[in-house]
Coordinates of C-alpha atoms in Angstrom, one line a residue:
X425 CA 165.9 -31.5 102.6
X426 CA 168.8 -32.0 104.0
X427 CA 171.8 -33.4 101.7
X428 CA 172.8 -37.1 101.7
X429 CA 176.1 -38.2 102.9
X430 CA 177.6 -38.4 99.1
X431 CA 176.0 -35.2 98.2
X432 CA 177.6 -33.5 101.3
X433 CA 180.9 -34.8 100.4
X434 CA 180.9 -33.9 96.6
X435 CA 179.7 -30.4 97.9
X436 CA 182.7 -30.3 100.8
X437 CA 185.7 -31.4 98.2
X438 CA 183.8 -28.8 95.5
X439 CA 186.1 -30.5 92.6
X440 CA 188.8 -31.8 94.2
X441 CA 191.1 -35.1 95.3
X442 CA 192.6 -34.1 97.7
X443 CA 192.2 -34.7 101.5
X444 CA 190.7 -31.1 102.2
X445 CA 189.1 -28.5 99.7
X446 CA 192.6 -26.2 100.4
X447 CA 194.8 -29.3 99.6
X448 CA 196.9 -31.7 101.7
X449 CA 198.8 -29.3 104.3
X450 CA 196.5 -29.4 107.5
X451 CA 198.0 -25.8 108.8
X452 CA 196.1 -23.9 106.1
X453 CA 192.9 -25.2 107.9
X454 CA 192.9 -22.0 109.6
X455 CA 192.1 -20.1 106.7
X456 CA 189.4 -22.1 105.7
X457 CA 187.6 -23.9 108.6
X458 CA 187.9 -23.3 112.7
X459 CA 189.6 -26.2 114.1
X460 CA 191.8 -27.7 117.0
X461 CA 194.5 -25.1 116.9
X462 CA 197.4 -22.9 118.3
X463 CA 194.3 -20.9 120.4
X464 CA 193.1 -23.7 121.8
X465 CA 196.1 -25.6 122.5
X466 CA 195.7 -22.8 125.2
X467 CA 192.6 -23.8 126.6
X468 CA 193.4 -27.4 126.1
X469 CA 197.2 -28.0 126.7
X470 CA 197.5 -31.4 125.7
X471 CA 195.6 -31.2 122.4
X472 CA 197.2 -32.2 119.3
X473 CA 197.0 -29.3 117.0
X474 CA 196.9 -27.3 113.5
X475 CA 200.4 -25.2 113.7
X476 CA 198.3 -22.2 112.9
X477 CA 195.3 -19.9 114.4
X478 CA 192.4 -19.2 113.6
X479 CA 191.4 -17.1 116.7
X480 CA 188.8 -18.8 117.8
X481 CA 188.6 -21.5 120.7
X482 CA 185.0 -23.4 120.7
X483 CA 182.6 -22.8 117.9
X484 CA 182.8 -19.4 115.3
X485 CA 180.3 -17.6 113.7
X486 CA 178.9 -19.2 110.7
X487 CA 180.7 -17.5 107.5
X488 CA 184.4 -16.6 109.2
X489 CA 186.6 -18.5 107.1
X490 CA 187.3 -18.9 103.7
X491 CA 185.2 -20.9 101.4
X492 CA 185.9 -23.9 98.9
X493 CA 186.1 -23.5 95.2
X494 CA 182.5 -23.5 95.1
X495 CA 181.7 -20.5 97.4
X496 CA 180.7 -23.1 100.0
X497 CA 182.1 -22.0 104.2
X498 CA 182.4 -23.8 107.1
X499 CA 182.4 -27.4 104.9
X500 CA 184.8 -28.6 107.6
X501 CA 185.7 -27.5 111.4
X502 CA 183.4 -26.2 113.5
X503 CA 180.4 -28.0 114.3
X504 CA 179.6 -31.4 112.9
X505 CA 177.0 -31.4 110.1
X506 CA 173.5 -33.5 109.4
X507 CA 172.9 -35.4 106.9
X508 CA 169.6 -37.0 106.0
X509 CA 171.7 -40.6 105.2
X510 CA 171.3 -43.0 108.1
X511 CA 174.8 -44.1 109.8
X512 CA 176.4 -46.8 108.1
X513 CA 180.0 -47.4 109.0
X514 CA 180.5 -50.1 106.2
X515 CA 179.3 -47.7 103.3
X516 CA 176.6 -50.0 102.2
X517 CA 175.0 -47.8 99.7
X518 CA 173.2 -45.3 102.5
X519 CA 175.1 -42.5 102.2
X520 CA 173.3 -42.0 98.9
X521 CA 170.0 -41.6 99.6
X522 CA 167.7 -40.1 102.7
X523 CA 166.6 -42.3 105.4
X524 CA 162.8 -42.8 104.7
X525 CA 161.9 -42.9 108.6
X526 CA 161.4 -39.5 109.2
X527 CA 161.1 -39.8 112.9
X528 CA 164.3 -41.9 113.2
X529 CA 166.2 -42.6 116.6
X530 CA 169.1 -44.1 115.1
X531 CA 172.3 -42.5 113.7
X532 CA 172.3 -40.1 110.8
X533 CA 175.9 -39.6 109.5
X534 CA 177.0 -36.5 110.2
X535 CA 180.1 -34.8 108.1
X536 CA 183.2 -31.8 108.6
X537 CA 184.0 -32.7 112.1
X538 CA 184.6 -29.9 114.7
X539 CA 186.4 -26.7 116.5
X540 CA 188.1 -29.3 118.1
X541 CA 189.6 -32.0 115.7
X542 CA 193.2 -32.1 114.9
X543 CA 194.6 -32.7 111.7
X544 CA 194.2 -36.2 111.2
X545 CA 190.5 -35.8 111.4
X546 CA 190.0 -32.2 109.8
X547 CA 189.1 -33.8 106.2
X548 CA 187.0 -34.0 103.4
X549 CA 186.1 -37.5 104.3
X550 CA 186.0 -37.4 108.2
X551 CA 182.1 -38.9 108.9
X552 CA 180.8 -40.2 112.3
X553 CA 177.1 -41.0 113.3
X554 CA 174.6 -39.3 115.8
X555 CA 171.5 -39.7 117.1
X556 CA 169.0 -36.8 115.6
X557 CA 168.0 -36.3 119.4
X558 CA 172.0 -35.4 120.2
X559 CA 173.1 -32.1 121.7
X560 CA 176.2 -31.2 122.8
X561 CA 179.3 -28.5 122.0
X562 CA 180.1 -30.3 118.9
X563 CA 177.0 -31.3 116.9
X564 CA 174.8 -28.4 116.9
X565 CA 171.8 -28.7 114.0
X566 CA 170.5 -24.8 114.5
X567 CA 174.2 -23.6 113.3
X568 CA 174.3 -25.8 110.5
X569 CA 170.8 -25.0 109.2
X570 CA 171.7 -21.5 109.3
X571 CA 175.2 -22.1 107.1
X572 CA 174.0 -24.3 104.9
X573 CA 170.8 -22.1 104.2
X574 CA 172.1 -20.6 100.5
X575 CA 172.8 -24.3 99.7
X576 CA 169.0 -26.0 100.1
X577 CA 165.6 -24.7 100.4
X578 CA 163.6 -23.3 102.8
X579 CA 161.6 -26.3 103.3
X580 CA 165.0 -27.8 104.2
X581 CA 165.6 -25.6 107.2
X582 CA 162.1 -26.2 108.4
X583 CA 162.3 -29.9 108.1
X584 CA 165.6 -29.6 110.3
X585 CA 164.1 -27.1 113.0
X586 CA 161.0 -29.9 112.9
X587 CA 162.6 -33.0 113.1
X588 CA 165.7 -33.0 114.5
X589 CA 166.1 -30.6 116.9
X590 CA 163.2 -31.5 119.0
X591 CA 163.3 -28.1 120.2
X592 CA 159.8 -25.9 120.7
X593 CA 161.0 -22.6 120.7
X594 CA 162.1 -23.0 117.0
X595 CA 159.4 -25.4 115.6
X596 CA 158.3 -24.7 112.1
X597 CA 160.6 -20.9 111.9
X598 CA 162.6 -20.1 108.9
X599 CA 165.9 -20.4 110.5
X600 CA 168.6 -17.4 109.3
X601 CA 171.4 -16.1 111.1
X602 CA 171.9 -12.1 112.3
X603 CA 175.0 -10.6 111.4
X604 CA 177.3 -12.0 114.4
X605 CA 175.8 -15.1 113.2
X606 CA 173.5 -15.9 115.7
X607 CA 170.2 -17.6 114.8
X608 CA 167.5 -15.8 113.8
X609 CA 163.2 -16.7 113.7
X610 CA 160.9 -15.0 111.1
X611 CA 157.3 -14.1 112.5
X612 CA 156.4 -17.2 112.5
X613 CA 158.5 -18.8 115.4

């Protein structure tokens, strides 16, 4: 399954108290996560930034930044990640446990932000909400199911490829990732 809110953010900040698993300095996110930085302030002039680079300017391969204390990657930056807790802004006691609709329309919370948050969102705690049917350059579930795949088991990534994406082509497959990290189907998909 996929993790609930809490479970996502006690894996994220792997021991710690501070606002991001490296500590408080945002310009170290380059290290650890790729985020709204000096290679994008390229692309996107008026962006505010991390004062570092990660070399990357929309979404990186799953894996290419350091991990947390736990040996967890890609916890924050890159692509927003699912959680099975339905979206409650108020924290009302959802973000720990799993929605029990599984074919829900409304909000999950998702956690980690994106490629292209600045430093005042690039935290540990940083959550938003997201319809299971959303697609776009910053909520992607395919890349998530594939990083988070040494973390949960298999029947995790299929209940992902099942009921969120909504996408045929990868119905029922174990998802994995090639080395570029690009996904990958098993014989079955």
């Amino acid at each position: 399954r996929l993790p609930t809110e809490a479970e996502w953010e006690y894996a994220a900040r792997a021991g710690t108290t501070t606002a991001r698993y490296w500590g408080e300095d945002p310009d170290q996110a380059c290290r650890y996560a790729n985020v709204g930085d000096q290679a994008a302030k390229k692309t996107f002039p008026n962006w505010v930034i991390h004062e570092c680079t990660d070399g990357v300017v929309y979404t990186a391969p799953v894996g290419s930044f350091q991990a947390n204390a736990w040996g967890l990657k890609d916890m924050l930056g890159n692509v927003w990640e699912w959680t099975c807790s339905e979206w409650d802004e108020k924290y009302g006691g959802a973000e720990s446990r799993c929605s029990t609709n599984s074919g829900t329309t409304g909000p999950l919370a998702v956690r980690g932000g994106s490629w292209n948050f600045g430093p005042g969102r690039v935290r540990s705690a940083c959550r938003g909400g997201n319809a299971p049917a959303s697609r776009n350059d910053f909520v992607d579930p395919r890349y998530r199911a594939v990083s988070l795949a040494a973390l949960f088991p298999d029947g995790y990534r299929r209940w992902l490829a099942n009921n969120l994406t909504g996408d045929d082509e990868i119905k029922g497959p174990h998802v994995a990732a090639d080395a570029g990290g690009d996904p990958l189907v098993d014989g079955d998909g």
